[in-house]
Amino acid sequence: MNKRTKMLKNESEQMAEKITKEGRQVLEDMVLYIRGVDISAYDQERVRRDITQMILDGEQRGESG
């Protein structure tokens, strides 16, 4: 894994710590799906970070899955 990908992964992990237990389960399910898609590790991490941010944003607005 290259440095750029590792940085994104660390960023996503730090963000995920702020998500509720329910939100983390949703995130884990989505991450399992994107791990099976034929895209680069970097792009997988970009998608993971974006999904994590969307979940955080929704939780801050009081929305749930």
Short mmCIF file of C-alpha atoms in Angstrom, two decimals:
data_model
loop_
_atom_site.label_atom_id
_atom_site.label_comp_id
_atom_site.label_asym_id
_atom_site.label_seq_id
_atom_site.Cartn_x
_atom_site.Cartn_y
_atom_site.Cartn_z
CA MET A 1 0.00 0.00 0.00
CA ASN A 2 1.48 3.32 -1.01
CA LYS A 3 1.86 6.35 1.24
CA ARG A 4 -1.08 8.22 -0.30
CA THR A 5 -3.40 5.25 0.26
CA LYS A 6 -2.19 4.80 3.85
CA MET A 7 -2.89 8.46 4.59
CA LEU A 8 -6.45 8.11 3.30
CA LYS A 9 -6.94 4.92 5.29
CA ASN A 10 -5.76 6.60 8.50
CA GLU A 11 -8.03 9.58 7.83
CA SER A 12 -11.02 7.28 7.30
CA GLU A 13 -10.27 5.32 10.46
CA GLN A 14 -10.06 8.49 12.55
CA MET A 15 -13.34 9.72 11.11
CA ALA A 16 -15.01 6.34 11.68
CA GLU A 17 -14.25 6.55 15.40
CA LYS A 18 -16.75 9.42 15.61
CA ILE A 19 -19.58 7.40 14.06
CA THR A 20 -22.22 5.66 16.16
CA LYS A 21 -22.20 1.90 16.52
CA GLU A 22 -25.13 1.65 14.09
CA GLY A 23 -23.33 3.88 11.59
CA ARG A 24 -20.14 1.84 11.84
CA GLN A 25 -22.08 -1.33 11.00
CA VAL A 26 -23.48 0.33 7.89
CA LEU A 27 -20.00 1.54 6.98
CA GLU A 28 -18.51 -1.92 7.46
CA ASP A 29 -21.13 -3.45 5.16
CA MET A 30 -20.39 -0.87 2.48
CA VAL A 31 -16.64 -1.30 2.83
CA LEU A 32 -16.98 -5.06 2.40
CA TYR A 33 -18.82 -4.39 -0.83
CA ILE A 34 -16.28 -1.93 -2.23
CA ARG A 35 -13.39 -4.25 -1.34
CA GLY A 36 -14.84 -6.68 -3.89
CA VAL A 37 -14.98 -4.10 -6.68
CA ASP A 38 -12.22 -4.07 -9.27
CA ILE A 39 -10.76 -0.65 -8.48
CA SER A 40 -7.41 0.38 -7.05
CA ALA A 41 -6.76 0.35 -3.30
CA TYR A 42 -6.44 4.14 -3.44
CA ASP A 43 -9.86 4.52 -5.07
CA GLN A 44 -11.37 2.10 -2.55
CA GLU A 45 -10.03 4.29 0.26
CA ARG A 46 -11.36 7.43 -1.42
CA VAL A 47 -14.83 5.87 -1.58
CA ARG A 48 -14.53 4.69 2.03
CA ARG A 49 -13.57 8.19 3.17
CA ASP A 50 -16.46 9.74 1.25
CA ILE A 51 -18.99 7.27 2.67
CA THR A 52 -17.61 7.83 6.16
CA GLN A 53 -18.03 11.58 5.74
CA MET A 54 -21.60 11.14 4.49
CA ILE A 55 -22.49 9.01 7.51
CA LEU A 56 -20.92 11.56 9.87
CA ASP A 57 -22.78 14.41 8.18
CA GLY A 58 -26.08 12.54 8.43
CA GLU A 59 -25.56 11.72 12.09
CA GLN A 60 -24.72 15.35 12.85
CA ARG A 61 -28.04 16.33 11.24
CA GLY A 62 -29.78 13.76 13.43
CA GLU A 63 -30.53 11.33 10.62
CA SER A 64 -30.15 7.59 10.95
CA GLY A 65 -29.83 4.68 8.51
#
